[in-house]
PDB file of C-alpha atoms and ligand atoms in Angstrom:
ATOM      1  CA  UNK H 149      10.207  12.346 -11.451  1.00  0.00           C
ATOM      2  CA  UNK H 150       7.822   9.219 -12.002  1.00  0.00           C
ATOM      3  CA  UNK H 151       9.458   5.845 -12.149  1.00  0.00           C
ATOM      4  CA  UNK H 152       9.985   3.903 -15.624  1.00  0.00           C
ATOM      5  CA  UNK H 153       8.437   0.193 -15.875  1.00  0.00           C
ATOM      6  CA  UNK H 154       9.865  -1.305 -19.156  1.00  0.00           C
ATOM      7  CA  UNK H 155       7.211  -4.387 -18.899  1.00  0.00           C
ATOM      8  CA  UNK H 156       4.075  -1.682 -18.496  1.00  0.00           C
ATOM      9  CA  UNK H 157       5.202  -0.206 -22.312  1.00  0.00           C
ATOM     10  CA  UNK H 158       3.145  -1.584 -25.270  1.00  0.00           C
ATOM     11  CA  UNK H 159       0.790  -3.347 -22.605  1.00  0.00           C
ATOM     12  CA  UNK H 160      -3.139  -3.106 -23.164  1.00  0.00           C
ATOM     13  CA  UNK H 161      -4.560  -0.591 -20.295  1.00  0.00           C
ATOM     14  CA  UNK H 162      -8.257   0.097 -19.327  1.00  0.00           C
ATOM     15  CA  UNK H 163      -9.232   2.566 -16.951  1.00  0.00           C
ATOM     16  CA  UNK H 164     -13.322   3.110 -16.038  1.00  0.00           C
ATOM     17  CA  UNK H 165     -14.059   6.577 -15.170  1.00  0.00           C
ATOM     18  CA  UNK H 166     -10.945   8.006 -16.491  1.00  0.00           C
ATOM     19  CA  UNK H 167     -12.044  11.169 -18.093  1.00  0.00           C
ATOM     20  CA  UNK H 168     -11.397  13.741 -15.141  1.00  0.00           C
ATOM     21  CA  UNK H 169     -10.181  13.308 -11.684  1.00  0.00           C
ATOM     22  CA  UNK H 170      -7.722  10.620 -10.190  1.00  0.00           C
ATOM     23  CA  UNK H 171      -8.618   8.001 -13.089  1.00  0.00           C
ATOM     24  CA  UNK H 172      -7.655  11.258 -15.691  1.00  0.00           C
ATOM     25  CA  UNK H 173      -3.918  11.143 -13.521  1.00  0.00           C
ATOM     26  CA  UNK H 174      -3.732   7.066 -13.957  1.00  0.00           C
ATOM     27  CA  UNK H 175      -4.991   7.231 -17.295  1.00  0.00           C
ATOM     28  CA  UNK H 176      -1.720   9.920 -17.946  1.00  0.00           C
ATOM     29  CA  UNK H 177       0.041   7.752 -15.734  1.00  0.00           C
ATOM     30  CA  UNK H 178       0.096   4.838 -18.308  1.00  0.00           C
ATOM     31  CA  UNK H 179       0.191   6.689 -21.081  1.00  0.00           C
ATOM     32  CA  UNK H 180       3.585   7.777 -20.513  1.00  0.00           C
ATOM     33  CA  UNK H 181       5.032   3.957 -19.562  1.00  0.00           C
ATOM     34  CA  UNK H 182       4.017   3.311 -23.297  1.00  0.00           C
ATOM     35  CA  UNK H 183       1.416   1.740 -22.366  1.00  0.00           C
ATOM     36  CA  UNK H 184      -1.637   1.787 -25.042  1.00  0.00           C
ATOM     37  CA  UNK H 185      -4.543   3.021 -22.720  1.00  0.00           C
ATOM     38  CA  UNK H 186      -8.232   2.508 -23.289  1.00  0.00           C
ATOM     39  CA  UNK H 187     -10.551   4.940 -20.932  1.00  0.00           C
ATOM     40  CA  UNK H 188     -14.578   4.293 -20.371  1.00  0.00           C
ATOM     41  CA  UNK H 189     -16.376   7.182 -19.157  1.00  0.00           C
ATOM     42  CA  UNK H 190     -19.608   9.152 -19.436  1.00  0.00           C
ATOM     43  CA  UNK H 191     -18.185  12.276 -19.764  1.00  0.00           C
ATOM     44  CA  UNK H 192     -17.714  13.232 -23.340  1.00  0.00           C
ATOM     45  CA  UNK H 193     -15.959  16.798 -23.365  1.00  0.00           C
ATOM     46  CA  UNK H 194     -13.519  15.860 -20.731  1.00  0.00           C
ATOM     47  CA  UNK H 195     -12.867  12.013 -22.223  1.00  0.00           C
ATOM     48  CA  UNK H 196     -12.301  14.062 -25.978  1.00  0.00           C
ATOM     49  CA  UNK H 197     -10.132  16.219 -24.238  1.00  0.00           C
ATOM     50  CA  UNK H 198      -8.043  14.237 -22.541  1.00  0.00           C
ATOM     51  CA  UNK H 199      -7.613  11.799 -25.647  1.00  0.00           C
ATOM     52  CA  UNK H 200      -6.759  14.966 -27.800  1.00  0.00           C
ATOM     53  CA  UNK H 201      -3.987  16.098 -25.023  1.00  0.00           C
ATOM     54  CA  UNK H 202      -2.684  13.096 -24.807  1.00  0.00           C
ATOM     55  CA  UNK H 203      -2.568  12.131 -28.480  1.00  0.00           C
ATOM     56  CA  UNK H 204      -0.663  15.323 -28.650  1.00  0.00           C
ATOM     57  CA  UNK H 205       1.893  14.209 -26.343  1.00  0.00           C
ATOM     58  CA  UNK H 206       2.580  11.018 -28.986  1.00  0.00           C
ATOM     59  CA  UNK H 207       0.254   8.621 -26.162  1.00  0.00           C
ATOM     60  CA  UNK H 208      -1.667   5.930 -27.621  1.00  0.00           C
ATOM     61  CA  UNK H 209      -5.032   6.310 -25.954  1.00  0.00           C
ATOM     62  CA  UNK H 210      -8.591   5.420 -26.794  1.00  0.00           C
ATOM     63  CA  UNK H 211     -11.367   7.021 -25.300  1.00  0.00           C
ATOM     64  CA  UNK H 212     -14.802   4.879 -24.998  1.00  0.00           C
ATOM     65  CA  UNK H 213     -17.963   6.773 -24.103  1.00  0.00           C
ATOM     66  CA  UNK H 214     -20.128   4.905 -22.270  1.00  0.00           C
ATOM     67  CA  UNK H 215     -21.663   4.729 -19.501  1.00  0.00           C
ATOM     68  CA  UNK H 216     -20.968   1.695 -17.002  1.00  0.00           C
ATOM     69  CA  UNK H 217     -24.187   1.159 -15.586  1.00  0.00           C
ATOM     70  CA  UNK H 218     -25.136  -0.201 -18.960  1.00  0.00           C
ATOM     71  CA  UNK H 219     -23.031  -3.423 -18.723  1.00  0.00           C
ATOM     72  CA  UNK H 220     -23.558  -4.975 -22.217  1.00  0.00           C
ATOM     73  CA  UNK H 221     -22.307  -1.090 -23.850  1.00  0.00           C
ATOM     74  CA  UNK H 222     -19.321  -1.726 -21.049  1.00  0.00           C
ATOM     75  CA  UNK H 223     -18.468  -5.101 -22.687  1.00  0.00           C
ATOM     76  CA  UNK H 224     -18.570  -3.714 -26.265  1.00  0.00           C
ATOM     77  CA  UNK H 225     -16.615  -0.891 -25.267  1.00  0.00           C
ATOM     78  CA  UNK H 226     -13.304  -3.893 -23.958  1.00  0.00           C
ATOM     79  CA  UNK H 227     -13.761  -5.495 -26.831  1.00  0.00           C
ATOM     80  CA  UNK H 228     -13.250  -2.414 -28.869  1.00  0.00           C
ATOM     81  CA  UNK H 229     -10.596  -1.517 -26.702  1.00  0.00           C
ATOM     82  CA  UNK H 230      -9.522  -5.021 -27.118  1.00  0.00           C
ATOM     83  CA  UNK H 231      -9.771  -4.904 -30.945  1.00  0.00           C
ATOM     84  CA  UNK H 232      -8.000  -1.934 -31.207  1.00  0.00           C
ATOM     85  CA  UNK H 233      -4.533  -2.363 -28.438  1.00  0.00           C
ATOM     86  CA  UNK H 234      -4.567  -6.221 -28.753  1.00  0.00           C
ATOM     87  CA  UNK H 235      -5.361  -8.224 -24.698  1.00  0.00           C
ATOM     88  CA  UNK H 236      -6.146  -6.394 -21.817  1.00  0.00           C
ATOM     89  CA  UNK H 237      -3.056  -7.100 -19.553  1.00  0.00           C
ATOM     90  CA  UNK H 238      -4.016  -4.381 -16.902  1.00  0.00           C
ATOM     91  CA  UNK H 239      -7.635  -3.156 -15.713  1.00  0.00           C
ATOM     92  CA  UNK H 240      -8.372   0.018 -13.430  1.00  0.00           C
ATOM     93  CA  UNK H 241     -11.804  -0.297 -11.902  1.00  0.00           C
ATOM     94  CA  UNK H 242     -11.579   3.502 -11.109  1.00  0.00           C
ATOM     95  CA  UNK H 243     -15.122   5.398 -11.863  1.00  0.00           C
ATOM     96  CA  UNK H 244     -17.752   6.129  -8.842  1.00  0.00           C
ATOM     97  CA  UNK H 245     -19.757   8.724  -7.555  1.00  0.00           C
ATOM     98  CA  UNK H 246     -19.356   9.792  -3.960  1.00  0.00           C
ATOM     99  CA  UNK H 247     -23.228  11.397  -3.631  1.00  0.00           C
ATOM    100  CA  UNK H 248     -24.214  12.116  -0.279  1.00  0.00           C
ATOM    101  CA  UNK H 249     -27.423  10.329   1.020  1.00  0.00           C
ATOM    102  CA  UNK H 250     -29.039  10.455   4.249  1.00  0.00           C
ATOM    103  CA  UNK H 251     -30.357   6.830   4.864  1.00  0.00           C
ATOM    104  CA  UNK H 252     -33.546   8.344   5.280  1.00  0.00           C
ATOM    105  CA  UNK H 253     -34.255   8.988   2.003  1.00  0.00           C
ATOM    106  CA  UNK H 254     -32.716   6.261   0.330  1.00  0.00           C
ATOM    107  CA  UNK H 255     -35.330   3.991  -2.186  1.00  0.00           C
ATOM    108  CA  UNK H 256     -34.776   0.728  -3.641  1.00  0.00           C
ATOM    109  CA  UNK H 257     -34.074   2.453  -7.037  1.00  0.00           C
ATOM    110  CA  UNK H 258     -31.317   4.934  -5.644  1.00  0.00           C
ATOM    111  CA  UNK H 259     -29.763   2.044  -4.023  1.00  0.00           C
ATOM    112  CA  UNK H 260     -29.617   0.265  -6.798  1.00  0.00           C
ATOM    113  CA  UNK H 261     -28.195   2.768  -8.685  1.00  0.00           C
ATOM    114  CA  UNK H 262     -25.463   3.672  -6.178  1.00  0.00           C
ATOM    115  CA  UNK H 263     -24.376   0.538  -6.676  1.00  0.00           C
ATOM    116  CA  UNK H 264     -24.683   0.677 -10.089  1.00  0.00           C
ATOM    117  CA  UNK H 265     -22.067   3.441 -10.101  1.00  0.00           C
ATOM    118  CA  UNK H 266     -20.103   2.316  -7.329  1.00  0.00           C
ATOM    119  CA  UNK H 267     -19.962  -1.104  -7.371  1.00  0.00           C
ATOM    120  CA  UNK H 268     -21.174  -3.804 -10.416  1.00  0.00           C
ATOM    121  CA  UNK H 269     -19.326  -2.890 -13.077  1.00  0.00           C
ATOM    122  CA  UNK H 270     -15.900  -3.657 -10.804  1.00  0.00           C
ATOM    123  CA  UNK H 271     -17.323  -7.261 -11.418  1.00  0.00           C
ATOM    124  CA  UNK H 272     -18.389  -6.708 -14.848  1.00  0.00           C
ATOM    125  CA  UNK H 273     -15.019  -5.098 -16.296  1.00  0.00           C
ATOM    126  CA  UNK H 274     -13.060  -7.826 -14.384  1.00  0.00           C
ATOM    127  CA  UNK H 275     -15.062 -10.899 -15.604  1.00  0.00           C
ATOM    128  CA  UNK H 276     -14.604  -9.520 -19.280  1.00  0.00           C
ATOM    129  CA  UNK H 277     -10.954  -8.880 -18.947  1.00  0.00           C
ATOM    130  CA  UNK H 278     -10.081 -12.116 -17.070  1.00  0.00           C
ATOM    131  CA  UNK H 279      -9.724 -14.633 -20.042  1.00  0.00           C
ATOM    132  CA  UNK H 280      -7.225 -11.510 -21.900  1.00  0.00           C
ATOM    133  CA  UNK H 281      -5.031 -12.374 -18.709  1.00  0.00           C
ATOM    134  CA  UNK H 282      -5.495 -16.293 -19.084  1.00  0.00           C
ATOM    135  CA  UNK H 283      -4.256 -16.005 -22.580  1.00  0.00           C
ATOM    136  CA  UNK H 284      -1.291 -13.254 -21.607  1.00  0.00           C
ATOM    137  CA  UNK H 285       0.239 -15.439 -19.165  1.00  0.00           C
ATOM    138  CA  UNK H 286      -0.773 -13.714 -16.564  1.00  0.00           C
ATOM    139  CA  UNK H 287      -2.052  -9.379 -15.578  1.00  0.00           C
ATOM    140  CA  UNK H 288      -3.145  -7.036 -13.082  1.00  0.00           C
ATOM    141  CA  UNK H 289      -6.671  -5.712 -11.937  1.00  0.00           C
ATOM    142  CA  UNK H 290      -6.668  -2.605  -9.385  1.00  0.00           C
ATOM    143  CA  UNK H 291      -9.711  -1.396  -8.027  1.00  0.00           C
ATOM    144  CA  UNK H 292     -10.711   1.583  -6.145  1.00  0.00           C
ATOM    145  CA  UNK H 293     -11.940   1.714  -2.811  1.00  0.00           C
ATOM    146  CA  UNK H 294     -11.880   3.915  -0.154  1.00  0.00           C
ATOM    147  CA  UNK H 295     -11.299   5.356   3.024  1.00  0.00           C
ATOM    148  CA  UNK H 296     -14.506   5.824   3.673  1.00  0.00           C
ATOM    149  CA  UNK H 297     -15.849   2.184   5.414  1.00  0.00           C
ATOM    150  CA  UNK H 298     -12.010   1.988   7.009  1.00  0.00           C
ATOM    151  CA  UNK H 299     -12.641   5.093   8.791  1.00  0.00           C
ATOM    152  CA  UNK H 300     -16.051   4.678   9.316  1.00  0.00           C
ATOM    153  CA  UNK H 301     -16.606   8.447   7.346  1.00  0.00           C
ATOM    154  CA  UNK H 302     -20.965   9.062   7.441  1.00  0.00           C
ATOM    155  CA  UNK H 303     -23.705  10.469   5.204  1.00  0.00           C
ATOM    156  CA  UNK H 304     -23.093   8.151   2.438  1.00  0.00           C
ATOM    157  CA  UNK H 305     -23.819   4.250   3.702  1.00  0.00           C
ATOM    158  CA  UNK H 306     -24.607   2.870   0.340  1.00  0.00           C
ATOM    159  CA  UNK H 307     -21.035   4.444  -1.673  1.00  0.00           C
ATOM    160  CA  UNK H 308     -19.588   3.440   1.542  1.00  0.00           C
ATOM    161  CA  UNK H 309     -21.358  -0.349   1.063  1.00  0.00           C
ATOM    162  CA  UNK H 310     -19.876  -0.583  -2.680  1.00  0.00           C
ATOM    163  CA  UNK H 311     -16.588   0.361  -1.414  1.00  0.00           C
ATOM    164  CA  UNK H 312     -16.360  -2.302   1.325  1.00  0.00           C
ATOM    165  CA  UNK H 313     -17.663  -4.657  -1.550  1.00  0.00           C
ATOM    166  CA  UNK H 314     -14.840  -4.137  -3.634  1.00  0.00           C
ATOM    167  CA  UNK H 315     -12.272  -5.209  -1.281  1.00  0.00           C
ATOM    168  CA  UNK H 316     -14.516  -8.037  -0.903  1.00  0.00           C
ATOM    169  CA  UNK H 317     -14.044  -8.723  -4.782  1.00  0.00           C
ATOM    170  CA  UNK H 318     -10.520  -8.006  -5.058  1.00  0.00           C
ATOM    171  CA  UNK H 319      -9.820 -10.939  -2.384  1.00  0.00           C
ATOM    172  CA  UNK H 320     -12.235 -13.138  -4.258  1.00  0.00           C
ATOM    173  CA  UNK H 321     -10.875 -12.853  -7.711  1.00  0.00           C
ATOM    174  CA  UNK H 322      -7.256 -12.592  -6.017  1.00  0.00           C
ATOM    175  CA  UNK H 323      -8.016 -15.968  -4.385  1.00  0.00           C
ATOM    176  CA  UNK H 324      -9.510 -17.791  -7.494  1.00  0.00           C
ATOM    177  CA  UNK H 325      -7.018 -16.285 -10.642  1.00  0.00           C
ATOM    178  CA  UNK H 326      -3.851 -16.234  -8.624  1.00  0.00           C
ATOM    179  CA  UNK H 327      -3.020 -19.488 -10.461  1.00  0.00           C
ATOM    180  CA  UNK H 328      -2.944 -18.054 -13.757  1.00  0.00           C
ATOM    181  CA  UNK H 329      -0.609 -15.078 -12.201  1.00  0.00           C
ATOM    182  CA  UNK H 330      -3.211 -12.694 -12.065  1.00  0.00           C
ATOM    183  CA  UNK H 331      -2.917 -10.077  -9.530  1.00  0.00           C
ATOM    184  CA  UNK H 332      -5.856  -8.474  -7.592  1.00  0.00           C
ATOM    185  CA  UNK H 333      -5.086  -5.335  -5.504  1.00  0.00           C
ATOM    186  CA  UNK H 334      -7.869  -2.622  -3.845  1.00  0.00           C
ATOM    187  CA  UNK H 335      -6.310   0.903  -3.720  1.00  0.00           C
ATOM    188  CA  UNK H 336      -8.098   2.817  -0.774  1.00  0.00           C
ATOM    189  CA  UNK H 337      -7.478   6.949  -1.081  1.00  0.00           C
ATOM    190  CA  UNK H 338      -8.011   8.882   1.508  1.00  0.00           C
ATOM    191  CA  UNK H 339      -8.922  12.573   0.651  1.00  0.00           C
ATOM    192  CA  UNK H 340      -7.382  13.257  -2.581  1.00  0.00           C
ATOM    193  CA  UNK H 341      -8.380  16.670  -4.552  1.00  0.00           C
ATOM    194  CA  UNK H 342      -9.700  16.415  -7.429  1.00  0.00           C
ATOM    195  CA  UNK H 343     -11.687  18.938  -9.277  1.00  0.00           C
ATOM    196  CA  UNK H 344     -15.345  17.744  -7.925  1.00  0.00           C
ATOM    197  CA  UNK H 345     -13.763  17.668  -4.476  1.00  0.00           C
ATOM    198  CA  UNK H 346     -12.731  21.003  -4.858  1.00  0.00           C
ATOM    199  CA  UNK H 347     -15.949  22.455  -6.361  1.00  0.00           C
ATOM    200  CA  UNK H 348     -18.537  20.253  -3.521  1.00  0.00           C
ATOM    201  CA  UNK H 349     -16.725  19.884  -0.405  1.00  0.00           C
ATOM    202  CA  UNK H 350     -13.216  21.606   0.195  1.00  0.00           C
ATOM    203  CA  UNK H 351     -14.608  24.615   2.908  1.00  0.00           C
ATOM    204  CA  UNK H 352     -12.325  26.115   4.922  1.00  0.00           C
ATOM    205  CA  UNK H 353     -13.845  23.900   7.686  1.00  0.00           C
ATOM    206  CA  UNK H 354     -13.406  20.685   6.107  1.00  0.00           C
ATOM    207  CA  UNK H 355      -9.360  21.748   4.532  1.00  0.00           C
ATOM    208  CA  UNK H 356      -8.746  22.166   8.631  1.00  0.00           C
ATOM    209  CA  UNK H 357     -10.315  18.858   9.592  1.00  0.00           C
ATOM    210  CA  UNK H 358      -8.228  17.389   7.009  1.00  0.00           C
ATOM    211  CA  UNK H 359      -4.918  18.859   8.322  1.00  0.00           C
ATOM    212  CA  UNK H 360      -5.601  17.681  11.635  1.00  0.00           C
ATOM    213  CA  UNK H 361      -6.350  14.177  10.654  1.00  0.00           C
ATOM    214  CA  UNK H 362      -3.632  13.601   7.942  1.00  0.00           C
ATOM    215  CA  UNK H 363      -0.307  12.747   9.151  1.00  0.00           C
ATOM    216  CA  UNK H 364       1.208  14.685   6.527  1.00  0.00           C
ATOM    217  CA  UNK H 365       0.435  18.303   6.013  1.00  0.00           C
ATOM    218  CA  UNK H 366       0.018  18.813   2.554  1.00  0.00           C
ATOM    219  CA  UNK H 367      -3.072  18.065   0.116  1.00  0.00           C
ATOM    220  CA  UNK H 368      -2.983  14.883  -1.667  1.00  0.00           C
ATOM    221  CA  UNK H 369      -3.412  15.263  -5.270  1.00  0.00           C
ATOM    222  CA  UNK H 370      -4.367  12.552  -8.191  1.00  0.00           C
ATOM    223  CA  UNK H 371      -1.049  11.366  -8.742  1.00  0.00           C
ATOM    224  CA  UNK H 372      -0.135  10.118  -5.636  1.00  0.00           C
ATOM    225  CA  UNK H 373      -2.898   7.263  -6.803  1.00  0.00           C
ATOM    226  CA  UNK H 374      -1.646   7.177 -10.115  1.00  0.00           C
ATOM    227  CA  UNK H 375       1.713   6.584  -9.434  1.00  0.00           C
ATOM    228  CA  UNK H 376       1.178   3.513  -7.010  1.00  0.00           C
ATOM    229  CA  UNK H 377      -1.064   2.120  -9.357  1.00  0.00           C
ATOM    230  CA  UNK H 378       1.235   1.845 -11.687  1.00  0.00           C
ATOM    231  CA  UNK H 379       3.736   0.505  -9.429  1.00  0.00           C
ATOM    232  CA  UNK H 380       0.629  -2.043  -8.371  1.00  0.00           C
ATOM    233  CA  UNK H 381       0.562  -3.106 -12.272  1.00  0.00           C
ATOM    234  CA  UNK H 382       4.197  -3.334 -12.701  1.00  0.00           C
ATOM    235  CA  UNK H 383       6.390  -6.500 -12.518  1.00  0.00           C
ATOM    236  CA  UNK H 384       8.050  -4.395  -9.425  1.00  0.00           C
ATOM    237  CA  UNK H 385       4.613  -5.645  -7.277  1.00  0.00           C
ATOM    238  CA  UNK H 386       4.956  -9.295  -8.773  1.00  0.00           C
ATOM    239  CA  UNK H 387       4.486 -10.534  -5.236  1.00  0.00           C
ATOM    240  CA  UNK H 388       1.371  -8.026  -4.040  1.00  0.00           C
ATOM    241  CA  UNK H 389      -2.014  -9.722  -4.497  1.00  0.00           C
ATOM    242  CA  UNK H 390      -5.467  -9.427  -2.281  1.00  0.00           C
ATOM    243  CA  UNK H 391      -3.706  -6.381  -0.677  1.00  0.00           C
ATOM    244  CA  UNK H 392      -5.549  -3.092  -0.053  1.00  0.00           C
ATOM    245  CA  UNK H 393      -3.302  -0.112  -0.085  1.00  0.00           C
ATOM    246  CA  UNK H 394      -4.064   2.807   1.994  1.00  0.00           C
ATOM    247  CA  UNK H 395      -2.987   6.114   0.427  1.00  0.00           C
ATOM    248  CA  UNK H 396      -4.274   8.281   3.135  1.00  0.00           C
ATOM    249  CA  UNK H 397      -1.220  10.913   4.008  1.00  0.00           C
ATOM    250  CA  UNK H 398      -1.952   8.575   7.325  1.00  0.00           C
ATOM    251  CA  UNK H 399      -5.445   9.609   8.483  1.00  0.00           C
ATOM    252  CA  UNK H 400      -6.396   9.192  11.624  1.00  0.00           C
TER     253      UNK H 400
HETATM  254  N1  NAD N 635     -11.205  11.983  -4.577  1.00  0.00           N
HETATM  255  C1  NAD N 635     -11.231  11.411  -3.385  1.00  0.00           C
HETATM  256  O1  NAD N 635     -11.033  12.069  -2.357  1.00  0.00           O
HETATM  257  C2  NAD N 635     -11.480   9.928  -3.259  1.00  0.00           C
HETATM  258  C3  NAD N 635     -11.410   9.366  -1.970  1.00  0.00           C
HETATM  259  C4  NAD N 635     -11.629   8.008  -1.819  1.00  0.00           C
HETATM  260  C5  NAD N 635     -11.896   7.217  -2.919  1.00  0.00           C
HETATM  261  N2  NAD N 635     -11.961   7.777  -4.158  1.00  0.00           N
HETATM  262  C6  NAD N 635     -12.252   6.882  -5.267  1.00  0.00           C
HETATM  263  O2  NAD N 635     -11.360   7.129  -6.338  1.00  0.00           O
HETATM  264  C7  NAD N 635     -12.024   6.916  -7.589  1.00  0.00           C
HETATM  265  C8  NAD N 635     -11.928   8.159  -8.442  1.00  0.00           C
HETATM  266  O3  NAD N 635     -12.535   9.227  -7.728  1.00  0.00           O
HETATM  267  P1  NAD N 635     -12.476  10.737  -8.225  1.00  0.00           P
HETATM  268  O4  NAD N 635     -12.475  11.553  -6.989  1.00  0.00           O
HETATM  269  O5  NAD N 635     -11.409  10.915  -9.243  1.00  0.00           O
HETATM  270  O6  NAD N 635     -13.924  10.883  -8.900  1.00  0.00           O
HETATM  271  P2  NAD N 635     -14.421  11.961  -9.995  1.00  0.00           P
HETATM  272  O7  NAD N 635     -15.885  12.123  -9.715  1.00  0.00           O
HETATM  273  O8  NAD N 635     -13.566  13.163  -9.974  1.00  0.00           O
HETATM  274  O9  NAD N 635     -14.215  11.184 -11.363  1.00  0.00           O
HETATM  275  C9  NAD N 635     -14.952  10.006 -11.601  1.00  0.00           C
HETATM  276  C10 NAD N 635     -15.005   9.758 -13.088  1.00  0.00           C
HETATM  277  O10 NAD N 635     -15.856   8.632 -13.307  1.00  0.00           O
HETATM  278  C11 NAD N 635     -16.799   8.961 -14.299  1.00  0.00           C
HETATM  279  N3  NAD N 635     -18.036   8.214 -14.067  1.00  0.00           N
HETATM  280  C12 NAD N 635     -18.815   8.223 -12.957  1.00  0.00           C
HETATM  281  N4  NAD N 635     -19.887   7.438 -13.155  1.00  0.00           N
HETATM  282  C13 NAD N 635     -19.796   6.926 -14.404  1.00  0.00           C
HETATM  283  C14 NAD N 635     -20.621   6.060 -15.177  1.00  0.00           C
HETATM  284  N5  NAD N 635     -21.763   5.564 -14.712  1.00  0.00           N
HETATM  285  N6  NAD N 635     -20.206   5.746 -16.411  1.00  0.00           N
HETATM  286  C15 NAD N 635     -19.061   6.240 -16.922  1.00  0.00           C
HETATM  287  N7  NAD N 635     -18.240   7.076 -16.240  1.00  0.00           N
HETATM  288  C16 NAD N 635     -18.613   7.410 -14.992  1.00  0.00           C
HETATM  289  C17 NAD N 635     -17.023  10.457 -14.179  1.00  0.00           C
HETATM  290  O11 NAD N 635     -17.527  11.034 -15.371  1.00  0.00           O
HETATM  291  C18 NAD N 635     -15.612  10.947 -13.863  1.00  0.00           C
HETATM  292  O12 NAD N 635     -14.848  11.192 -15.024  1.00  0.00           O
HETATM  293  C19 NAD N 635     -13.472   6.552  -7.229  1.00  0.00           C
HETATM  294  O13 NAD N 635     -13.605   5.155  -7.212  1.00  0.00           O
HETATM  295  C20 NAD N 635     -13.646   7.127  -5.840  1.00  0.00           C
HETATM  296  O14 NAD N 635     -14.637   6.442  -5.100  1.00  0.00           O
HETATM  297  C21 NAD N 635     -11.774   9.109  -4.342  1.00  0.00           C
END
């Protein structure tokens, strides 16, 4: 059974990428605090869908299609978040793309869009949400990182790049809007399975690599992200800033 945070219900929520996968579990995650939960993402059937479950379930959601490389259609899709829920108290910098790439055949305009998708719009979202937190008193920004750059994990250097970037960020902004009670935390999941993980890379193989490397025997799913980042945006963490957490199942 989840734990209740009375100070997450009626607060304003977004969540990038949170159509399908682990930001699909945080997005549900919030939802049922009560919190009213604007999601960005691409994805148009799943983002409808999930907006139409949820909506069901008497959630207050909003889904914005869009797509995040584009950052002036990611700032008019917060401010029509914004317009609609009232000031964005907690941000979710959740969406990437974990492509594999060989350096070999990386070009400028790959890399560039790898971090595109992986990386910039963790800035972006958080620059446009920051002044909603000056004026509240005070909010919470989570971003998603990885495993991947801890563990040193190949075959993908420049989603590996963004992902050390973004604990870079998350100390920065921790650093410079922890006077205005503004907390800053980097998530880091280890090997969680989501349906893309699933489809591309679960083999047989790789499921016994993972047992051997996880502490704990048992798959990790979405919600064991969603449910610490909710604890991460909660007034339970009041004290937790410029922190990455490692939700691994302890891989090593
Ligand atoms: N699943 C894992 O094992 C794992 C491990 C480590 C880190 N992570 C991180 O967790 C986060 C979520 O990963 P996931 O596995 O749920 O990914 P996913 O691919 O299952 O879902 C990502 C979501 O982001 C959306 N998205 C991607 N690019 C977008 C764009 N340009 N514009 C709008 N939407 C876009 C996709 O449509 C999708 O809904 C990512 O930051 C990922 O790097 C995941």
């Amino acid at each position: 059974m989840p734990a209740t945070y009375p100070d997450l219900r009626d607060r304003t929520v977004i969540v990038t990428g949170g159509a399908s996968g682990i930001g699909a579990a945080i997005v549900a995650a919030f939802a049922a605090q009560g919190a009213r939960v604007g999601f960005l993402d691409f994805d148009i059937e799943a983002g409808a869908a999930l907006a139409d479950r949820l909506a069901g379930e008497d959630a207050t959601v909003r889904f914005e299609p869009v797509d995040l490389r584009d950052i002036p259609a990611l700032r008019a899709a917060i401010a029509s978040v914004r317009e609609a829920f009232g000031p964005v108290g907690t941000l979710v910098n959740n969406a990437a793309r974990d492509d594999r790439h060989p350096t070999e055949d990386v070009e400028p305009d790959y890399f560039d869009e790898r971090i595109a998708t992986n990386f910039r719009h963790h800035f972006f979202a958080s620059q446009a949400v920051l002044p909603d937190m000056i004026g509240l008193g005070g909010g919470a920004i989570i971003s998603l990182s990885s495993i991947v750059p801890l563990a040193g994990i190949g075959g993908m250097p420049v989603y590996s790049a963004s992902k050390s970037a973004v604990v870079g960020l998350v100390r920065s902004l921790a650093r410079d809007y922890g006077q205005h009670n503004i907390r800053v935390n980097a998530i880091a999941p280890g090997w969680i399975m989501t349906e893309r993980q699933k489809t591309l890379w679960l083999t047989p193989e790789a499921d016994a690599t993972r047992a051997e490397r996880q502490c704990l025997a048992r798959r990790l799913v979405p919600e064991d992200i969603a449910r610490p980042a909710v604890f991460l945006a909660s007034e339970d963490a009041s004290a937790i800033t410029g922190q990455t957490v490692v939700i691994d199942g302890g891989w090593v």
